[in-house]
PDB file of C-alpha atoms in Angstrom:
ATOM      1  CA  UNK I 266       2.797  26.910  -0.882  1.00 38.00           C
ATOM      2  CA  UNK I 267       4.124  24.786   2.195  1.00 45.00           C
ATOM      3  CA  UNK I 268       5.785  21.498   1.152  1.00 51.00           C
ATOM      4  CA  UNK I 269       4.151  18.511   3.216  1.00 50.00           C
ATOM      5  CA  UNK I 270       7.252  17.659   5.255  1.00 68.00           C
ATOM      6  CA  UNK I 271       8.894  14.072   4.218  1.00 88.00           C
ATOM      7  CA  UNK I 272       8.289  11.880   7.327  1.00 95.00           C
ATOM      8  CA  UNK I 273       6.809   9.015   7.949  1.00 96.00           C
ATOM      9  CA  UNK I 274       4.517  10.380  10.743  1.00 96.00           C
ATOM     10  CA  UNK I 275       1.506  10.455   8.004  1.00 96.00           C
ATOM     11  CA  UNK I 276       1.629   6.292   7.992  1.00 97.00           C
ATOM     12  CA  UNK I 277       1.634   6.399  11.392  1.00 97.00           C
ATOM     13  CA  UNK I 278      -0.825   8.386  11.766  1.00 97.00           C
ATOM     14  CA  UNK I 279      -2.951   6.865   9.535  1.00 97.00           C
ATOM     15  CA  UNK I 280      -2.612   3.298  11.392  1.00 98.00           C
ATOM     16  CA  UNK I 281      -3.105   4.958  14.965  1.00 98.00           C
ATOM     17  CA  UNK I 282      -6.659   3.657  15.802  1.00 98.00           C
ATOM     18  CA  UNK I 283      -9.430   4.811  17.887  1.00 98.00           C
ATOM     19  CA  UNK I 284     -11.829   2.284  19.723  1.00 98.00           C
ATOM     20  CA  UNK I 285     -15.234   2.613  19.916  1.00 98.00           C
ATOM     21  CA  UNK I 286     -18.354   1.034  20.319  1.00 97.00           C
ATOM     22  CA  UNK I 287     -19.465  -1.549  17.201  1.00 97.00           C
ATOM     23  CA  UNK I 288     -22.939  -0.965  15.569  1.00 95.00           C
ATOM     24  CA  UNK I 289     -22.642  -4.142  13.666  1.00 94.00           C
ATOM     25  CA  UNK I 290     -20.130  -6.553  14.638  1.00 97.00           C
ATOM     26  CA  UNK I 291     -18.126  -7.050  17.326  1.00 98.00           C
ATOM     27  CA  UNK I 292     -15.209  -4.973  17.785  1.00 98.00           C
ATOM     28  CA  UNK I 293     -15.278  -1.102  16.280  1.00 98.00           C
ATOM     29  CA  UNK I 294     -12.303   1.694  15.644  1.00 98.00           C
ATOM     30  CA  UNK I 295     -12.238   4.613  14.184  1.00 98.00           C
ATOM     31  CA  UNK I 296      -9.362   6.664  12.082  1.00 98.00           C
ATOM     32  CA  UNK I 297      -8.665   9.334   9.786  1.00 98.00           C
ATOM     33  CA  UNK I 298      -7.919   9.315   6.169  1.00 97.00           C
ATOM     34  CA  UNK I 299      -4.556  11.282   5.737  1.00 96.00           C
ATOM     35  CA  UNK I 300      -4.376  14.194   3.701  1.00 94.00           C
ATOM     36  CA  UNK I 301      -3.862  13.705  -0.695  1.00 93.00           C
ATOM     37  CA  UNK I 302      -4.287  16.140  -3.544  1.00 93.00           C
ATOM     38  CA  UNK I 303      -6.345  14.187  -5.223  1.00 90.00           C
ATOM     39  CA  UNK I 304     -10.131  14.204  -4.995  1.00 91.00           C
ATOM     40  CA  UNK I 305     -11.035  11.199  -2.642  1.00 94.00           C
ATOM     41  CA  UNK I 306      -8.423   9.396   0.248  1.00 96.00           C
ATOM     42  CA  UNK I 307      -5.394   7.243  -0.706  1.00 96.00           C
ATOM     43  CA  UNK I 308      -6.392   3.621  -1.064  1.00 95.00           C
ATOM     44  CA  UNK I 309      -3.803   2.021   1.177  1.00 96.00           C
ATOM     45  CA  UNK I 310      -5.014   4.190   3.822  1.00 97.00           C
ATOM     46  CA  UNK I 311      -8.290   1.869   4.180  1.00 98.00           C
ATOM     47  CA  UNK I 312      -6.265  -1.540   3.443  1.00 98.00           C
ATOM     48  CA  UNK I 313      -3.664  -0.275   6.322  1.00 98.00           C
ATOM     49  CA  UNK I 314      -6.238   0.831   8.806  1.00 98.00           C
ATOM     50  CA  UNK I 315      -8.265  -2.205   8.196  1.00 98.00           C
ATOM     51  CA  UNK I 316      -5.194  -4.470   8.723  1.00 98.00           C
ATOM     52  CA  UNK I 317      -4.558  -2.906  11.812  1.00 98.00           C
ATOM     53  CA  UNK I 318      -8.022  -3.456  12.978  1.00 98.00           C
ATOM     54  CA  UNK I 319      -8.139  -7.487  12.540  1.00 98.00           C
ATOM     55  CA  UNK I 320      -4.564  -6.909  14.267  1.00 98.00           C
ATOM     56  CA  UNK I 321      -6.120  -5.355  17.459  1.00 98.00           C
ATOM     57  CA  UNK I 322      -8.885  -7.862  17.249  1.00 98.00           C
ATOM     58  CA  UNK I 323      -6.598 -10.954  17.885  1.00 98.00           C
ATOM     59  CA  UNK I 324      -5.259 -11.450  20.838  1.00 95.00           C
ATOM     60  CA  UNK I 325      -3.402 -15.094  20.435  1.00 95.00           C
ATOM     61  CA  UNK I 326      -0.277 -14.516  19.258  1.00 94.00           C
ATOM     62  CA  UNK I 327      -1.505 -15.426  15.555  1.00 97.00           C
ATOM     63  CA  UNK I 328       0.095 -13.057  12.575  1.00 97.00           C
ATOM     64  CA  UNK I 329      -1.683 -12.308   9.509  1.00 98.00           C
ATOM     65  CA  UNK I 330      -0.987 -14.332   6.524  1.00 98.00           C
ATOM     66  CA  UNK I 331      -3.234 -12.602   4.238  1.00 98.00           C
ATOM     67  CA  UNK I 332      -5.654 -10.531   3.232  1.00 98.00           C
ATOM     68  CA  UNK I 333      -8.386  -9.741   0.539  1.00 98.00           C
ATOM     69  CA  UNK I 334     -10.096  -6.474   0.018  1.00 98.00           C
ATOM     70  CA  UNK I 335     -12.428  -4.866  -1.906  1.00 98.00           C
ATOM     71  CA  UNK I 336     -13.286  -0.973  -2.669  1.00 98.00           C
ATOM     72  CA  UNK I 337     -16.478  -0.094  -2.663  1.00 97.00           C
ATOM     73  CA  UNK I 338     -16.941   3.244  -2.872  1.00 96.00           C
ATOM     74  CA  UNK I 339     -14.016   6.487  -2.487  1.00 96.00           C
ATOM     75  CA  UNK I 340     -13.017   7.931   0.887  1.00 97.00           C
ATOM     76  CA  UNK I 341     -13.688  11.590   1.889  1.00 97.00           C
ATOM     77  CA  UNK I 342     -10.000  12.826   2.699  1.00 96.00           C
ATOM     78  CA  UNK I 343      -9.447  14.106   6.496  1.00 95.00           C
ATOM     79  CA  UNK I 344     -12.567  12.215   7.365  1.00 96.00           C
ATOM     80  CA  UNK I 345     -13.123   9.550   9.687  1.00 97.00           C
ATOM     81  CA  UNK I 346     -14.100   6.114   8.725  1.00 98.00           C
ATOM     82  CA  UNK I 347     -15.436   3.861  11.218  1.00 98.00           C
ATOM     83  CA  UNK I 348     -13.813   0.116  10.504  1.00 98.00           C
ATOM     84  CA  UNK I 349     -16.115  -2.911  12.204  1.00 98.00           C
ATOM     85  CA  UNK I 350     -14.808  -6.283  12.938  1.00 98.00           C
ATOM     86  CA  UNK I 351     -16.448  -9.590  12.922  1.00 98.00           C
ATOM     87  CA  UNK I 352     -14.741 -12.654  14.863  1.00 98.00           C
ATOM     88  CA  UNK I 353     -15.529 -15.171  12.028  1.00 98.00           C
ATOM     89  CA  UNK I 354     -13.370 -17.870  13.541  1.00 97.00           C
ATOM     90  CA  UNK I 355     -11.140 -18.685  16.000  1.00 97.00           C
ATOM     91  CA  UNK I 356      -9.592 -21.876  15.999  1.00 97.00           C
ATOM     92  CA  UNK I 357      -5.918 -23.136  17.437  1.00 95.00           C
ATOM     93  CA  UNK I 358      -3.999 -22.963  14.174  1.00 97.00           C
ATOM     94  CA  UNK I 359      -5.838 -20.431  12.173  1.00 98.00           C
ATOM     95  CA  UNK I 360      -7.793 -17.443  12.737  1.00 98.00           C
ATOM     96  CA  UNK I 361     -10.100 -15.315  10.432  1.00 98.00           C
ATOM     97  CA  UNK I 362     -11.968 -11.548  10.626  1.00 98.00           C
ATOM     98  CA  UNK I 363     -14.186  -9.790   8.178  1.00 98.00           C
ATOM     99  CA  UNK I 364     -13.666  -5.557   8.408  1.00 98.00           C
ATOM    100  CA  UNK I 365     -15.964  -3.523   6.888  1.00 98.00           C
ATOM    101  CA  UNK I 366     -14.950   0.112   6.822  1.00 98.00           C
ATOM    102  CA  UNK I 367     -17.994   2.975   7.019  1.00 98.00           C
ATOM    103  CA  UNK I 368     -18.055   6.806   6.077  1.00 97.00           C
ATOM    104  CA  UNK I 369     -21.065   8.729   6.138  1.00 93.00           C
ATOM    105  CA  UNK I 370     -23.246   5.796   6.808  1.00 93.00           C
ATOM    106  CA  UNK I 371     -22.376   3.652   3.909  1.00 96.00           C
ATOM    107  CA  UNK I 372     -19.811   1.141   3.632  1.00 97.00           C
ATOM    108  CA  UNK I 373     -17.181   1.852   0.980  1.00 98.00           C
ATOM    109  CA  UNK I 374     -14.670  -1.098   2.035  1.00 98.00           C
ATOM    110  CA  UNK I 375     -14.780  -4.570   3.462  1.00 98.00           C
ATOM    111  CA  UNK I 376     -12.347  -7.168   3.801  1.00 98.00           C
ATOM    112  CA  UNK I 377     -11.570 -10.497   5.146  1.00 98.00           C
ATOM    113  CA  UNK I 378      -8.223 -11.078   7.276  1.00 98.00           C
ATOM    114  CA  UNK I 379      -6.872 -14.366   7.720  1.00 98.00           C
ATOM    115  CA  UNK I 380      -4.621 -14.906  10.866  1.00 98.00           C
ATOM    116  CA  UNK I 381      -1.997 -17.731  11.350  1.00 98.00           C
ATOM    117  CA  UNK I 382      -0.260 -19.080  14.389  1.00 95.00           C
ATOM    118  CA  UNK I 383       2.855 -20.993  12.401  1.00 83.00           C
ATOM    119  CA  UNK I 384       4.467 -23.520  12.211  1.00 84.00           C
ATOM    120  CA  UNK I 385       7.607 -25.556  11.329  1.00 82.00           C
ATOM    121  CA  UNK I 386       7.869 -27.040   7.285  1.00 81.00           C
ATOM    122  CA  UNK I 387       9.809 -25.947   4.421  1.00 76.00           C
ATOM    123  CA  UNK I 388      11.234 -23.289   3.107  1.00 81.00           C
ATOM    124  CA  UNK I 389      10.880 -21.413  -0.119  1.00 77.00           C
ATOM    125  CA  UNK I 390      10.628 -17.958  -1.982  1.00 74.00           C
ATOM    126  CA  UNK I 391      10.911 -16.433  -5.729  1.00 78.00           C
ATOM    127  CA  UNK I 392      14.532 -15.253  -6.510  1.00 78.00           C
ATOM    128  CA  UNK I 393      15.408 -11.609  -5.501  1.00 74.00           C
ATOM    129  CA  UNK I 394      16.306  -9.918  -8.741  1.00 76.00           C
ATOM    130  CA  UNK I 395      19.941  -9.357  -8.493  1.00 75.00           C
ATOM    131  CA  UNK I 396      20.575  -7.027 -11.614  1.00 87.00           C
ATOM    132  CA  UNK I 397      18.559  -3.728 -10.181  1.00 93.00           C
ATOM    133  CA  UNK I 398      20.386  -1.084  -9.195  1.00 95.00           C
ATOM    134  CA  UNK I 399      21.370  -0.080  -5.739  1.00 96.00           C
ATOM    135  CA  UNK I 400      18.857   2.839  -4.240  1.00 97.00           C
ATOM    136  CA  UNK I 401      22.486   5.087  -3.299  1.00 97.00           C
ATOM    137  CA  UNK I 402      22.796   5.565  -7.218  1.00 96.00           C
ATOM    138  CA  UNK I 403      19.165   6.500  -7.935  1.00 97.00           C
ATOM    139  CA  UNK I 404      17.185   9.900  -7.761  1.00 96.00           C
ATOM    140  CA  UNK I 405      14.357  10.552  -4.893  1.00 96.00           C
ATOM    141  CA  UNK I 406      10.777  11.822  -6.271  1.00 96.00           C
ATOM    142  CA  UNK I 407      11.985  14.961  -4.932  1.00 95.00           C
ATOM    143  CA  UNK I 408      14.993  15.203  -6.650  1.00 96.00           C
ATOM    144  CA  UNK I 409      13.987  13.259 -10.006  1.00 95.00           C
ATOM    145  CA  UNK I 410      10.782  15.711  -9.882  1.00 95.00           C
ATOM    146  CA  UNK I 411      12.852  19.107  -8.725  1.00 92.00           C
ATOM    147  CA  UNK I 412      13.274  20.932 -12.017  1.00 88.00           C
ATOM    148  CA  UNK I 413      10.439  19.138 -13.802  1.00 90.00           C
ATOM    149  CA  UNK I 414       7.071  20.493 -14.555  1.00 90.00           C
ATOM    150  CA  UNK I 415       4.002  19.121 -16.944  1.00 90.00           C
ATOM    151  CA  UNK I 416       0.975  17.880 -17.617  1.00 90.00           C
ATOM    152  CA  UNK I 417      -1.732  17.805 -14.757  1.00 90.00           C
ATOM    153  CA  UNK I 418       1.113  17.847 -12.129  1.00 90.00           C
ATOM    154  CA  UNK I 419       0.080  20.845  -9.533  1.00 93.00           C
ATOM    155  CA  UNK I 420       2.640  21.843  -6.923  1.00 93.00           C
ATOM    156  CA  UNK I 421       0.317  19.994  -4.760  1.00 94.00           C
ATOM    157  CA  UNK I 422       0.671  17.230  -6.717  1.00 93.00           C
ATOM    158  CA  UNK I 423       4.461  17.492  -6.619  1.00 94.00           C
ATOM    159  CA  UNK I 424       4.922  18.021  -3.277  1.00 94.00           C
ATOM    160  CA  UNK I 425       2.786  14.970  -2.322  1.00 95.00           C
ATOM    161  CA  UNK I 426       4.555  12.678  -4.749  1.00 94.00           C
ATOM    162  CA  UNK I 427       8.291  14.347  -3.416  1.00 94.00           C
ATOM    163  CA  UNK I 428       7.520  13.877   0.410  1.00 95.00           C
ATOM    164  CA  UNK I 429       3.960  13.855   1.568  1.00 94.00           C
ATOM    165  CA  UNK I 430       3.677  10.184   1.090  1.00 95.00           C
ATOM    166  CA  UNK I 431       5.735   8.813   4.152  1.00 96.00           C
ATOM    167  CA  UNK I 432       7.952   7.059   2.208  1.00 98.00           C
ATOM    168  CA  UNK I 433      11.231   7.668   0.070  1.00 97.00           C
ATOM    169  CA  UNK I 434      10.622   5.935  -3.653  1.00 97.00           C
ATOM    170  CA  UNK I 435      13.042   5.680  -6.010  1.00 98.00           C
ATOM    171  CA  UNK I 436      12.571   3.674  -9.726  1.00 97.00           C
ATOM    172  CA  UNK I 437      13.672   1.137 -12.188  1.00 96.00           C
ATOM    173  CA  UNK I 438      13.746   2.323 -14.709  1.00 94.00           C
ATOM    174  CA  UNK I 439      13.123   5.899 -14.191  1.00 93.00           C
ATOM    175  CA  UNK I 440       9.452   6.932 -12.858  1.00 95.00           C
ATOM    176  CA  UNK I 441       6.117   7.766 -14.808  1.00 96.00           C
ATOM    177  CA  UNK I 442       5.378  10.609 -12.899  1.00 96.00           C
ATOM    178  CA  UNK I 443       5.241  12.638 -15.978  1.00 95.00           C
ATOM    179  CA  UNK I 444       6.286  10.604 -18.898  1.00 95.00           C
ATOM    180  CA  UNK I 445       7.255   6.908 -18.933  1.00 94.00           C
ATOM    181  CA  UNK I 446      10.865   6.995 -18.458  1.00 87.00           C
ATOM    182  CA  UNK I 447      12.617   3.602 -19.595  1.00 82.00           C
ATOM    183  CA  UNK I 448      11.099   1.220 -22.282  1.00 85.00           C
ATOM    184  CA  UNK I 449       7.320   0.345 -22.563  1.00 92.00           C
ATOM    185  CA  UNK I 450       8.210  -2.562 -20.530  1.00 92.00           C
ATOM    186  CA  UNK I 451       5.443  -4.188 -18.257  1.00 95.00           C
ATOM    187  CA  UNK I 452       7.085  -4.516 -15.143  1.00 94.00           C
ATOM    188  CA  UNK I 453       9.558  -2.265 -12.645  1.00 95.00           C
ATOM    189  CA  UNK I 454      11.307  -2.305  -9.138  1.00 96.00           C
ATOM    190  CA  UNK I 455      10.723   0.293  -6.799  1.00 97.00           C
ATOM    191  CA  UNK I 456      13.003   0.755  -3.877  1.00 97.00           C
ATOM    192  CA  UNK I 457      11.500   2.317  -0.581  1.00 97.00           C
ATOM    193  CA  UNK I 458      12.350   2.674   2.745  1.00 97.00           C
ATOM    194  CA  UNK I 459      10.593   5.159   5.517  1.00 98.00           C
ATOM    195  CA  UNK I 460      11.644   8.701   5.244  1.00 97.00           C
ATOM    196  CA  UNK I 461      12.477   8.301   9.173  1.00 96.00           C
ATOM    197  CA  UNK I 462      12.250   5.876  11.565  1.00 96.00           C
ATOM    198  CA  UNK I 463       8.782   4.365  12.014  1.00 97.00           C
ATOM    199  CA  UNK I 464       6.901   5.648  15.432  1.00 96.00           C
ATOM    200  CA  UNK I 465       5.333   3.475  17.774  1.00 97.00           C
ATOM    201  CA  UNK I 466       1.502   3.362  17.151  1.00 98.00           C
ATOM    202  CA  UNK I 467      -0.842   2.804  19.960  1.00 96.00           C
ATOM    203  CA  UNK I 468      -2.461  -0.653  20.349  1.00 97.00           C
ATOM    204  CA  UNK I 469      -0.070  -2.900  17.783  1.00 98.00           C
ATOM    205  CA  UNK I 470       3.839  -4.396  18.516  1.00 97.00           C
ATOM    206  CA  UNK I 471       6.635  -3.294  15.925  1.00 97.00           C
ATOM    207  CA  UNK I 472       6.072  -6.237  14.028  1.00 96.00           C
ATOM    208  CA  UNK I 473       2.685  -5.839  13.597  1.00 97.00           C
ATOM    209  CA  UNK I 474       2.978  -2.082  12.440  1.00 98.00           C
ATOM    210  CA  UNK I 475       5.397  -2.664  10.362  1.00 97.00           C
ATOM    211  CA  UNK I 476       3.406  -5.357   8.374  1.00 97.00           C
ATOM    212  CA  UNK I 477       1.107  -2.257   8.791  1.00 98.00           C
ATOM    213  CA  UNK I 478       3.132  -0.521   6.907  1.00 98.00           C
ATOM    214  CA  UNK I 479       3.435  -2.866   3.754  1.00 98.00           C
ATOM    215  CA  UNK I 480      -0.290  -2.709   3.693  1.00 98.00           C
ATOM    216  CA  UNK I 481       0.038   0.714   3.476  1.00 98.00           C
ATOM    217  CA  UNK I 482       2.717   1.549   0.994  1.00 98.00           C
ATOM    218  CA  UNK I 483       1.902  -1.254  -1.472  1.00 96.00           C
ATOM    219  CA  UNK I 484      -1.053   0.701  -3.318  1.00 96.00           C
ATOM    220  CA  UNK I 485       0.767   3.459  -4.446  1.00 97.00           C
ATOM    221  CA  UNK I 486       3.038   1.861  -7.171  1.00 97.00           C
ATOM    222  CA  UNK I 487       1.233  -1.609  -8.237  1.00 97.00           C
ATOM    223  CA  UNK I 488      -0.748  -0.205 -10.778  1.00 97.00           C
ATOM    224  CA  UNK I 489       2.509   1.759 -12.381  1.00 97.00           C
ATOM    225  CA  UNK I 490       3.670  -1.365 -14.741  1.00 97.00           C
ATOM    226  CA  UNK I 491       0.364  -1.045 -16.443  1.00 98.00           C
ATOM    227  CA  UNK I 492       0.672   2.751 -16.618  1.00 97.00           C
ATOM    228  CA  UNK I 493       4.255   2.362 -18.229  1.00 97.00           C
ATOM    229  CA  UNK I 494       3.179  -0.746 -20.858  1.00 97.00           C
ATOM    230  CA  UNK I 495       0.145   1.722 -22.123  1.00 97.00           C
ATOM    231  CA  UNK I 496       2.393   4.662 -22.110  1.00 96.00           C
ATOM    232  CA  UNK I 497       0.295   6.447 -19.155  1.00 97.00           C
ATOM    233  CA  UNK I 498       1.711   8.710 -16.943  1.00 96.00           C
ATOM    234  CA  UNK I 499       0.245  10.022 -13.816  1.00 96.00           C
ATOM    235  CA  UNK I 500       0.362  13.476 -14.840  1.00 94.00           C
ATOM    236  CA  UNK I 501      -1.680  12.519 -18.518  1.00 95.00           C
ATOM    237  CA  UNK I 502      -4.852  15.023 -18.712  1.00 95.00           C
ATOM    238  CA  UNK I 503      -7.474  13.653 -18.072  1.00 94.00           C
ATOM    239  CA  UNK I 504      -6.331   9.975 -16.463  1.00 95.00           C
ATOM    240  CA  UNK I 505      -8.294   8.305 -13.779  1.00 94.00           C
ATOM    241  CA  UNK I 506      -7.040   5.202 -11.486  1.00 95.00           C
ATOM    242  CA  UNK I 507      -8.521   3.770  -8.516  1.00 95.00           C
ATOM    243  CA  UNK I 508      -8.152   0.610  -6.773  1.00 95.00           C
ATOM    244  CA  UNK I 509     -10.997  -2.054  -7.085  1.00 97.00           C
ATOM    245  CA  UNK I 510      -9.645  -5.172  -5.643  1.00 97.00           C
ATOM    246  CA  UNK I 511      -6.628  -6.207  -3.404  1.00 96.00           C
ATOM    247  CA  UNK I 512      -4.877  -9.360  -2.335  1.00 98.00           C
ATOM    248  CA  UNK I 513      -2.022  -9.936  -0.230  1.00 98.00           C
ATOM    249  CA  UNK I 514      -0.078 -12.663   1.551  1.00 98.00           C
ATOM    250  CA  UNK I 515       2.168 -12.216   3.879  1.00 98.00           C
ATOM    251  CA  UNK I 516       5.092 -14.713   4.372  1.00 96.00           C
ATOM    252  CA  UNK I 517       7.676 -14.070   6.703  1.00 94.00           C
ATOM    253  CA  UNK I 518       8.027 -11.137   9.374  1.00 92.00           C
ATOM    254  CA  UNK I 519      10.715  -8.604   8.680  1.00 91.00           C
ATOM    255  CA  UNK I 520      11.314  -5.241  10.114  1.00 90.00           C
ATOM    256  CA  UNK I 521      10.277  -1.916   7.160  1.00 94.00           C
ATOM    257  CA  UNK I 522      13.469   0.406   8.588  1.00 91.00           C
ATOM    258  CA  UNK I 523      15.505   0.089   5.756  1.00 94.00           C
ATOM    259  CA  UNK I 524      15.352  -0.109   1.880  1.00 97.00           C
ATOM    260  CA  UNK I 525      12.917  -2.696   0.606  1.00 97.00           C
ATOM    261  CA  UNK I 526      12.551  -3.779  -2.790  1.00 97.00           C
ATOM    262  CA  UNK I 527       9.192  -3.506  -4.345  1.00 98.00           C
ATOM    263  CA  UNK I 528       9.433  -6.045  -7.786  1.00 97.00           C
ATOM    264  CA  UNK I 529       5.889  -5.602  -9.824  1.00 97.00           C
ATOM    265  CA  UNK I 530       4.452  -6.548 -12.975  1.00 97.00           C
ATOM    266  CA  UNK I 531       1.649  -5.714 -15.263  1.00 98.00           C
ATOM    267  CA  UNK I 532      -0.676  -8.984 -15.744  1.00 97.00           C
ATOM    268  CA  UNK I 533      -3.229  -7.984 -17.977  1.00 97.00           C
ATOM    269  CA  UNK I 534      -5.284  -4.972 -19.042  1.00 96.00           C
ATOM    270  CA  UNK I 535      -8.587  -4.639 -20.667  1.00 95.00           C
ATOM    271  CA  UNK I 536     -12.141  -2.829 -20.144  1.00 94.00           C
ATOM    272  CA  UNK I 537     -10.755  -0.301 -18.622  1.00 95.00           C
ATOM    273  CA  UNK I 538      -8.970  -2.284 -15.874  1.00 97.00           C
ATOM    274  CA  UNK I 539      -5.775  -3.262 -15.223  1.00 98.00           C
ATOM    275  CA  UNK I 540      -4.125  -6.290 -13.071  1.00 98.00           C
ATOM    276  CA  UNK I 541      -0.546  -6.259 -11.349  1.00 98.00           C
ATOM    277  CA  UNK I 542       1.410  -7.629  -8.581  1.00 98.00           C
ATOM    278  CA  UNK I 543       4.155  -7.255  -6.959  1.00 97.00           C
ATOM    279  CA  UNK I 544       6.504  -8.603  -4.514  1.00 97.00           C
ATOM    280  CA  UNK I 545       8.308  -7.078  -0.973  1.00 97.00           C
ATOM    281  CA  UNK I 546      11.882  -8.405  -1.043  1.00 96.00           C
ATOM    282  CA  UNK I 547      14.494  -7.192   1.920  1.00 95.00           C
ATOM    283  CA  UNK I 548      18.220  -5.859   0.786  1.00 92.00           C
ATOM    284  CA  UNK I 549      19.624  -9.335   1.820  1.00 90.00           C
ATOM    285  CA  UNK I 550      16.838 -11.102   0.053  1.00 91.00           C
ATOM    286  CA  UNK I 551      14.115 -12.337   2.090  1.00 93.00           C
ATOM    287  CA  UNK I 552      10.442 -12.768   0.183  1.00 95.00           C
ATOM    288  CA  UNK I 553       8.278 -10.781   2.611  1.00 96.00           C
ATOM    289  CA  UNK I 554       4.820 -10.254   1.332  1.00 97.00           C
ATOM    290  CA  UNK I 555       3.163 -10.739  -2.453  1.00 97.00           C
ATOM    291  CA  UNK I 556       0.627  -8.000  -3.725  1.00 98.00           C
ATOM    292  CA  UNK I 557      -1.791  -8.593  -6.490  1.00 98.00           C
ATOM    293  CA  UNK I 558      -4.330  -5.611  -7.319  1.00 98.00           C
ATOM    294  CA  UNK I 559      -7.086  -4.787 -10.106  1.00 98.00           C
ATOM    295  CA  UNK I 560      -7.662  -1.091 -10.596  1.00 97.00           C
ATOM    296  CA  UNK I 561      -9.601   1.216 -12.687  1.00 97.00           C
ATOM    297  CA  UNK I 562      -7.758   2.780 -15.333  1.00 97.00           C
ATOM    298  CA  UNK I 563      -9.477   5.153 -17.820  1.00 95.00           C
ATOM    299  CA  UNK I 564      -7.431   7.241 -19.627  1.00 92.00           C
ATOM    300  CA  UNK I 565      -9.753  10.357 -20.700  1.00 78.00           C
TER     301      UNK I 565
END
């Protein structure tokens, strides 16, 4: 089996958007869903490719400052999806767009984008949590998952969660890849960082791919502290996840070259959904973005 190579080119690649002409609203791109081993597209595909479409639709100078998302149905993997954008508002301190994204006809994602141009006030942000250890001292997926084996883990599987998912991940406590390492605990910190440096992508500035890109990587752990406080790996026969609903503010710029922190807890969990969030922090502290996502989680 070839190993999906760890770079970041498959964020990237996701993000890189094509125009075309809108059937519905009033701007229209197009992209492809990036390659998983699971049976329908990676979640923060659509949330990333969405936020790069209201990004491309405003042409002001105005950043986004949040966003909220629903999923309506799964994504066909290697497929196109053909996002639409609405200019809701536009107004001289605030701006707003509704994306709906379409596969074969039939929407299965919509979202609306709220744009801001700032201003000066106060400052504030949550504390950076100052006893997790340094990412140096801690195992990759690829090495934590080297000499491991279980479960419903394929070597698919493994080599997507290892290197095929554009970023380097690396857990506190240890991961629940294939058993919850670390107490039952409902909340963890996940360090990332790009496994090389971020590519330009065609159509958005640095700064606005790289809020691109904590669109993007945010979906792939948030659920996790509900996983570990029901004792549920990923690898458990029989589990199914998928994302329902998705918030997200963002709060300050800040570039996504180096090791972020990625601080989450488990809300709540019941009827066969579960509720975290989760918060972006950079190595010298700054609050950069908030997550909060409900997900399905059904464990046979």
């Amino acid at each position: 089996m070839t190993r999906t190579p760890a770079t970041s080119a498959v964020f990237t690649a996701a993000v890189t958007l094509k125009p075309t002409q809108p059937e519905h609203f009033d701007l229209a791109f197009t992209a492809i869903t990036q390659p998983c081993p699971w049976p329908k597209a990676y979640g923060g595909d659509l949330v990333a490719q969405a936020a790069a479409a209201a990004m491309r639709s405003v042409t002001d100078g105005k950043s986004p400052h949040s966003m909220h998302s629903y999923f309506l149905r799964p994504a066909d993997i290697g497929a196109e999806v053909r996002y639409e954008v609405e200019v809701v508002r536009d107004g001289r301190g605030y701006s707003t767009r509704q994306v709906r994204g379409y596969q074969n006809g039939k929407p299965l994602y919509v979202c609306l984008a709220g744009f801001a141009a700032g201003e000066a006030g106060a400052e504030f942000h949550t504390e950076f949590a100052e006893d997790v250890p340094d990412p140096e001292g801690l195992p990759s997926s690829a090495e934590y998952l080297a000499e491991r084996a279980g479960g419903s883990m394929t070597e698919e599987s493994k080599a997507y969660w290892s290197g095929g998912r554009g970023f380097d991940m690396r857990h506190v406590p240890g991961p629940v890849y294939l058993t919850v390492e670390g107490e039952r605990l409902p909340h963890q910190a996940v360090w990332l960082r790009p496994f090389d440096t971020l590519r330009p992508v065609d159509g958005l500035t640095d700064a606005q791919r790289d809020l691109a890109a904590l669109a993007y990587v945010c979906d792939y752990t948030i659920l996790e502290p509900v996983l570990r406080v029901l004792d549920l790996p990923w690898a458990r026969p029989g589990l199914v996840t998928a994302s329902l609903d998705h918030a997200m503010w963002f709060h300050r710029p800040g570039p996504v070259d180096g090791w972020l922190l990625y601080v989450q807890e488990a809300v709540a969990a019941d009827a066969g959904r579960g509720l975290g969030t989760g918060r972006f922090f950079t190595r010298d502290h700054r609050h950069l973005a908030t997550v909060v996502q409900e997900g399905l989680i059904r464990p046979t």
